[in-house]
Amino acid sequence: MKFIGVLLIFLIFWSNSFAAPVEHKLDSTQCTTCELVVEVAHDLLGDDTLEDCIADFVSFVCTALHIEDHFVCKGMVGDFKETFLYVLDQIIVEPKEICGILLKGCDGGFDPYNATWFLPMPGVKPSHKTPSPIPAGKPILRVLHLSDLHVDNDYIIGSEAKCGEPLCCRPPKDTNEAFVSKDVSVPAGKWGTVGDCDAPYWLLEDMMKNIAANHKDIDYILISGDLESHADWDYSKEGHMAKVQNITDVMKKFLPGKPAYFAIGNHEGVPIDNFGPHFTPAKFHMDWLYGKMVDEWQDWVPADQKTQVIYNGCYMKQLFPGLRLISLNNAMGDSNNFYLFINQTDPDGTMTWFLEQLEDAERNGDKVHVVAHIPGGGGEALEGWAINYYNAVNR
Ligand SMILES: *[C@@H]1O[C@H](CO)[C@@H](O)[C@H](O)[C@H]1NC(C)=O
Ligand SMILES: *[C@@H]1O[C@H](CO)[C@@H](O)[C@H](O)[C@H]1NC(C)=O
Ligand SMILES: *[C@@H]1O[C@H](CO)[C@@H](O)[C@H](O)[C@H]1NC(C)=O
């Protein structure tokens, strides 16, 4: 049996070596190949429970099918490993279901992107009133909206800006690389570089100085997520907590007395995009991040919203009579939040909470300013999340 297995692997590698690198949208013949590879893997790895060998199993299938770019395959190494092992263990009962996850349109498994859910829209839709123009002389609110600051604390002026890694203008990913002595083709500029680089910290400070000097009439600040750099291989809980504190301090330093309302971005997760809802074991929960946020934002988040922030990273604030702000944590509908593969229906009741908030505002005749990171219906949003969001917004 082992011999036949080895022979089959040889044949699979051999037949694949003539093909271009396989994308994860494969056709039905490739589904058959995947199921064959799974059978071989089963033979080779023996009759251990799937739980014991799932990492080997998935790695084997990824290698045999030359699937390099699929996030599950990438995720089996490095930061995501623990998350993936947990998620795969929850969702895979039959080994061949792995094909259903890795290959679009392969059945025998489930498609995490096709698990739509619908919440009933609350309340009775009021009749439409055409908004009338605001009479002249009414007070105007001015809002400073900052997003995706992506501050890279390791930015180095003069370092390579075209480094061939996902993020440049900083020390290389592999610290053994002698990057200093290497000839620099595009040196990183002082204020940032058009290239594969994030923003240096001093750019943020300089921008804030300029805003403070020229825009004294700001009423409030919105910061819609992604404080961290794109160097997601370097992410740590400590680093992310320090960044929350640092950006908060920057706001207080340059715009003292101006309230800042943050929303959570997908880069606030460690690993990136992964925010464990409460159906996961406690070690995946987000108390470390949300707790730090509550501490840092206590001047701005109402005391009665603290438990909400710590629970799912959302809050509501009555800004003025007639206007509320809702900070919605769209990581609960993030298509790369792998915990949601287990159950993406209304994680931690977040969409239900949002609908209740909107209904309450409507009942009280208030308008709502929503701050969130991932666009409701963008490619990074899961279908179910997007549908419910749009049903609410379009009701
Ligand atoms: C999604 O699932 C539904 C019901 O399970 C099925 O009818 C539909 O064909 C699926 N859509 C896709 C794109 O796979
Ligand atoms: C934010 O962090 C940077 C980089 O570590 C540091 O130089 C700066 O002083 C910090 N800013 C504030 C306001 O704490
Ligand atoms: C998924 O989560 C929803 C909302 O919490 C729950 O109602 C549902 O039973 C869960 N589904 C499964 C299969 O656990």
mmCIF file of C-alpha atoms and ligand atoms in Angstrom, residues 279 342-349, ligand 3:
data_model
loop_
_atom_site.group_PDB
_atom_site.id
_atom_site.type_symbol
_atom_site.label_atom_id
_atom_site.label_comp_id
_atom_site.label_asym_id
_atom_site.label_seq_id
_atom_site.Cartn_x
_atom_site.Cartn_y
_atom_site.Cartn_z
ATOM 1 C CA PHE A 279 -17.424 30.685 20.829
ATOM 2 C CA ILE A 342 -16.581 27.807 12.158
ATOM 3 C CA ASN A 343 -19.658 29.987 12.443
ATOM 4 C CA GLN A 344 -20.027 33.305 10.705
ATOM 5 C CA THR A 345 -23.610 33.963 11.798
ATOM 6 C CA ASP A 346 -23.782 37.218 13.722
ATOM 7 C CA PRO A 347 -20.546 36.715 15.725
ATOM 8 C CA ASP A 348 -20.995 37.762 19.344
ATOM 9 C CA GLY A 349 -24.359 39.242 18.348
HETATM 10 C C1 LIG B 3 -23.815 29.882 14.924
HETATM 11 O O1 LIG B 3 -24.009 31.040 15.725
HETATM 12 C C2 LIG B 3 -25.363 31.447 15.804
HETATM 13 C C3 LIG B 3 -25.388 32.795 16.515
HETATM 14 O O2 LIG B 3 -24.723 32.724 17.740
HETATM 15 C C4 LIG B 3 -26.170 30.365 16.504
HETATM 16 O O3 LIG B 3 -27.518 30.759 16.576
HETATM 17 C C5 LIG B 3 -26.048 29.068 15.723
HETATM 18 O O4 LIG B 3 -26.688 28.038 16.411
HETATM 19 C C6 LIG B 3 -24.592 28.696 15.506
HETATM 20 N N1 LIG B 3 -24.521 27.578 14.581
HETATM 21 C C7 LIG B 3 -23.879 26.454 14.867
HETATM 22 C C8 LIG B 3 -23.891 25.410 13.807
HETATM 23 O O5 LIG B 3 -23.271 26.304 15.920
#
